[in-house]
mmCIF file of C-alpha atoms in Angstrom:
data_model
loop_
_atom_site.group_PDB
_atom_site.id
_atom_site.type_symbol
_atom_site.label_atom_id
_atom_site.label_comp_id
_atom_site.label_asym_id
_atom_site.label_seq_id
_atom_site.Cartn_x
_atom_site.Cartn_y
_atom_site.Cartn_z
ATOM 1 C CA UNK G 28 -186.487 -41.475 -10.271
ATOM 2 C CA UNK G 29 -189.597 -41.232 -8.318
ATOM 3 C CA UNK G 30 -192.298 -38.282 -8.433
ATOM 4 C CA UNK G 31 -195.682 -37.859 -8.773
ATOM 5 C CA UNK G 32 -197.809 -36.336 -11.280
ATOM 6 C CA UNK G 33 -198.858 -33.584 -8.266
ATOM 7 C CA UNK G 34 -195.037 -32.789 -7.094
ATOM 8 C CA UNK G 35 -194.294 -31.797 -10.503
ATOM 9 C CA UNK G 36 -197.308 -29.648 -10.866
ATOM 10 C CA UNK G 37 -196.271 -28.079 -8.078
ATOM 11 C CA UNK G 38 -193.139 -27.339 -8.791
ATOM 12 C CA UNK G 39 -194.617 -25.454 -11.282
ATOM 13 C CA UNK G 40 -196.976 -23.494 -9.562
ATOM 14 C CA UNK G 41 -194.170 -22.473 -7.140
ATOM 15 C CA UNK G 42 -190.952 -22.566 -8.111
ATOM 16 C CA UNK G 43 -191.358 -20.960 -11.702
ATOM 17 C CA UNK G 44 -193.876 -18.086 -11.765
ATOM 18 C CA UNK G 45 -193.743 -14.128 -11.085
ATOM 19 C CA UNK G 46 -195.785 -13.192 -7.856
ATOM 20 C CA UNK G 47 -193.350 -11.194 -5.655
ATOM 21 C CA UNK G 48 -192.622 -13.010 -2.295
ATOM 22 C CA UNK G 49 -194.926 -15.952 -2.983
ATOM 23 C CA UNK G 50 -191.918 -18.066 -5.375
ATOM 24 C CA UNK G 51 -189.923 -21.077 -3.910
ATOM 25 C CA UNK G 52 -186.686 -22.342 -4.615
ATOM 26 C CA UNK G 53 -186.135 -25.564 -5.603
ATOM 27 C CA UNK G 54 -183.821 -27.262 -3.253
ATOM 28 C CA UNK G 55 -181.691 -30.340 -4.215
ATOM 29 C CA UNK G 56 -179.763 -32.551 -1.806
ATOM 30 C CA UNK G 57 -178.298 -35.622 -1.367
ATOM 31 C CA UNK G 58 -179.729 -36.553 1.702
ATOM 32 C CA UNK G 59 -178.307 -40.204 2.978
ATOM 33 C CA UNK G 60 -176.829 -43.125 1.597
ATOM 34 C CA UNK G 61 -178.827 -46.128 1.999
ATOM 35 C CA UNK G 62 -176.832 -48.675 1.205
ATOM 36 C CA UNK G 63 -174.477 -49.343 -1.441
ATOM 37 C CA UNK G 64 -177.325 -46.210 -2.645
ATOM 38 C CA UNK G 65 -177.716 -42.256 -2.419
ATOM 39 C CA UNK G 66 -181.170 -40.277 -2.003
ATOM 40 C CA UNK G 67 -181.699 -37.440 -3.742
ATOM 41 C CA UNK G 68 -184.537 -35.655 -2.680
ATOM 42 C CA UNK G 69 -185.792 -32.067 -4.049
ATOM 43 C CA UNK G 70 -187.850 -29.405 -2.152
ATOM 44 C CA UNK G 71 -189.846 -26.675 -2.241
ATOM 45 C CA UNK G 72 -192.229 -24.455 0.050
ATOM 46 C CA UNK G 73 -195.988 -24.590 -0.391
ATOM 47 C CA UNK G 74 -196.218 -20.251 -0.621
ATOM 48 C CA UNK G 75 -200.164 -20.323 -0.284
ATOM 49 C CA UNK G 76 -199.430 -22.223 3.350
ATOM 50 C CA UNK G 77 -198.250 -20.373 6.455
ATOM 51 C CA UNK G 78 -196.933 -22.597 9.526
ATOM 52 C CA UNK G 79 -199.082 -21.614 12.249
ATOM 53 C CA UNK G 80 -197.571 -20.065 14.888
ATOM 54 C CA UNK G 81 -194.487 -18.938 12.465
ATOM 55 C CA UNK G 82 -194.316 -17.000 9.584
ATOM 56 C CA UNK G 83 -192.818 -19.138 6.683
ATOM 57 C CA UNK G 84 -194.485 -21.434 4.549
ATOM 58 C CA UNK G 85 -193.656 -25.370 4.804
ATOM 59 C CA UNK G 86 -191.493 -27.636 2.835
ATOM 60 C CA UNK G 87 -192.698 -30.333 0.787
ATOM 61 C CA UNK G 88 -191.294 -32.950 -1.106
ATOM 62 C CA UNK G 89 -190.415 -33.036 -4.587
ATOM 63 C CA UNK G 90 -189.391 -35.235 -7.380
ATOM 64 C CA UNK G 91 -186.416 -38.038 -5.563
ATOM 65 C CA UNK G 92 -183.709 -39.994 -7.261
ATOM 66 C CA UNK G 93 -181.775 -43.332 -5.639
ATOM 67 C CA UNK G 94 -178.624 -43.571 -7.548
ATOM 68 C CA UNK G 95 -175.399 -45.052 -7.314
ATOM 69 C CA UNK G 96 -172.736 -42.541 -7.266
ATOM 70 C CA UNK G 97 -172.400 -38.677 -6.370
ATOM 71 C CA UNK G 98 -171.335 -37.612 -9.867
ATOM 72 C CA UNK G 99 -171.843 -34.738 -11.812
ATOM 73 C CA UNK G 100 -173.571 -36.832 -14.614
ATOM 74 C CA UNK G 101 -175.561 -38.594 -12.006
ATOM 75 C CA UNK G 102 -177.061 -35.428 -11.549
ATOM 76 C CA UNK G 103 -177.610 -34.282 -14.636
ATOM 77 C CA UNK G 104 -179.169 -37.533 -15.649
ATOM 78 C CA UNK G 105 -181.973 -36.508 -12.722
ATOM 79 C CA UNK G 106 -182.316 -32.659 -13.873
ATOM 80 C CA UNK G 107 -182.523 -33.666 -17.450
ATOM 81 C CA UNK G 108 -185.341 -36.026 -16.499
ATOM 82 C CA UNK G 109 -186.853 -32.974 -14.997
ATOM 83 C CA UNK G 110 -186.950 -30.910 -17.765
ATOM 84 C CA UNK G 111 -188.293 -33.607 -20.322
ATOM 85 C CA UNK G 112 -191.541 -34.304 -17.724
ATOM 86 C CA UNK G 113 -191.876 -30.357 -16.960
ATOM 87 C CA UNK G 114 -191.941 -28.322 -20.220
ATOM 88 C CA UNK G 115 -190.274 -25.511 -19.964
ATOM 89 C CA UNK G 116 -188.730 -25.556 -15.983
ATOM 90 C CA UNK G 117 -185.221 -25.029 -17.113
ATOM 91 C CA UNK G 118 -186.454 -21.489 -18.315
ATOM 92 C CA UNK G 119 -188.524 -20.652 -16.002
ATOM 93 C CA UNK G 120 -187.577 -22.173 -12.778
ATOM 94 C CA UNK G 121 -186.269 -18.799 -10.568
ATOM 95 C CA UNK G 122 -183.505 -20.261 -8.321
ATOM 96 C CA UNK G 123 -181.793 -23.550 -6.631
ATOM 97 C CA UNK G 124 -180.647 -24.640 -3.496
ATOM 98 C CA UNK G 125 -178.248 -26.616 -2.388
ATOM 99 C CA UNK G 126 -175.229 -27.554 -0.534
ATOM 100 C CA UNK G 127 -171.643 -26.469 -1.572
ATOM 101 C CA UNK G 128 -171.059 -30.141 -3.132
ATOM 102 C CA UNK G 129 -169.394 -29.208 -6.473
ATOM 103 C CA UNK G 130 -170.413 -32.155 -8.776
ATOM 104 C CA UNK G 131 -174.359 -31.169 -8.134
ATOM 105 C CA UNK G 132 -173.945 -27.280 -8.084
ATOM 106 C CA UNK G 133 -172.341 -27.773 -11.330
ATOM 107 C CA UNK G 134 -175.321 -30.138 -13.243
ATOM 108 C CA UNK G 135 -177.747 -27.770 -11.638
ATOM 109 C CA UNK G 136 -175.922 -24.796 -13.041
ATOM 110 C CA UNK G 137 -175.756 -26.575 -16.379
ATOM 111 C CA UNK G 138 -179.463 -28.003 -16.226
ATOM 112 C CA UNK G 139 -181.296 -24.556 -14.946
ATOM 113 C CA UNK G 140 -179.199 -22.231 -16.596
ATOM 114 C CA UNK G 141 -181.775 -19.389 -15.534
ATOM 115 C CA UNK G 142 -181.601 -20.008 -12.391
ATOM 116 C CA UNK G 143 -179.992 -18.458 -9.517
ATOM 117 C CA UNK G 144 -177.767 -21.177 -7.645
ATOM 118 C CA UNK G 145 -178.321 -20.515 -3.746
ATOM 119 C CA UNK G 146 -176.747 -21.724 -1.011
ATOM 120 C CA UNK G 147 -178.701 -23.318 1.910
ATOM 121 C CA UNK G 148 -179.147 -21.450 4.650
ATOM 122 C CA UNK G 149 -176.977 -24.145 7.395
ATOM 123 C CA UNK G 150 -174.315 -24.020 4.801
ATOM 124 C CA UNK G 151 -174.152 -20.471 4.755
ATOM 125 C CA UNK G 152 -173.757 -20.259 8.509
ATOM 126 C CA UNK G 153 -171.312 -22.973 8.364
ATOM 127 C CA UNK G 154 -169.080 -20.719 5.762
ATOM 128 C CA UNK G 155 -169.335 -17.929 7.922
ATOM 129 C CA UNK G 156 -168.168 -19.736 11.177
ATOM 130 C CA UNK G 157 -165.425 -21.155 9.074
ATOM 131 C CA UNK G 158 -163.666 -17.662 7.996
ATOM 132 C CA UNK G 159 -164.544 -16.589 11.595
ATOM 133 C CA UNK G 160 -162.321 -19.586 12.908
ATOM 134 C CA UNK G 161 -159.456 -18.238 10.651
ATOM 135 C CA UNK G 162 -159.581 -14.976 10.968
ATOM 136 C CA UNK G 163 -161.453 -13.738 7.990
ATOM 137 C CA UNK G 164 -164.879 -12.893 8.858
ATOM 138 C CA UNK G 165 -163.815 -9.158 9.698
ATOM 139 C CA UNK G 166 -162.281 -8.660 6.295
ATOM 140 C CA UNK G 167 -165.279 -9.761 4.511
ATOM 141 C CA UNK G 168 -167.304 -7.306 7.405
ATOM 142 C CA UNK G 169 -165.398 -4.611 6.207
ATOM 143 C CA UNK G 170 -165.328 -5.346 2.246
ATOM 144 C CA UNK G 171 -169.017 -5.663 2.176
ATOM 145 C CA UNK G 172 -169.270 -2.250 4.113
ATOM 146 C CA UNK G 173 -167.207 -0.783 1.981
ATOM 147 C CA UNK G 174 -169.406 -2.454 -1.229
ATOM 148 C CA UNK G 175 -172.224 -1.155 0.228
ATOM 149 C CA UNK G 176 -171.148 2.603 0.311
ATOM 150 C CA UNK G 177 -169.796 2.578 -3.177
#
């Protein structure tokens, strides 16, 4: 595992406080495989930054693990590492995001039990063009219109 003293800090400062609009996830992906090796690299926006020209705040990197196999306890392994360097993150950190791989939505549901698990935004899209392909995206149009009026 490989972080610095700063990226935790920061985590802190915004991923796990209370200021309305100004909170991060924290995202976690397994980004390549290098190797006989996998990266896993966190994230999180900088909420005090804006891009210029756009209005979001930029992404920087967080705490990253190379590791040897995409299982659930090689996950866990990494969040539990997390939470013994940052007191108190797996009550306090607000939400995670991630792909839909299940072995690392499950450690991160069992290692942040407080937070909300969310699903990246390209993912999402990616679901959605799926159920449009097969004929479901109307049904789930009309069940969340429906959801909504109730």
């Amino acid at each position: 595992m490989l972080f610095t003293d700063r990226q935790l800090s920061n985590i802190v400062k915004f991923c796990c406080h209370d200021r309305v609009n100004q909170v991060s996830e924290l995202g976690v992906y397994v980004t390549f495989q290098l190797g006989p090796f996998y990266v896993l690299v966190t994230s999180f926006k900088n909420t005090t930054l804006r891009v210029k020209g756009a209005n979001n705040h930029p992404s920087f990197l967080g705490p990253v693990m190379v590791c040897m196999t995409k299982e659930e306890s090689t996950y866990l392994s990494f969040i539990y590492c997390l939470n013994r360097e940052i007191a108190g993150l797996s009550e306090f950190l607000h939400a995670t995001g991630t792909d839909d791989e299940r072995a690392l939505t499950n450690a991160l549901a069992a290692g942040f039990r407080n937070a909300a698990p969310l699903l990246c935004y390209i993912h999402s899209q990616r679901n959605i063009k799926k159920c449009r392909r097969v004929g479901l995206y109307p049904a789930f149009v009309k069940i969340s219109s429906k959801q909504r009026m109730d």
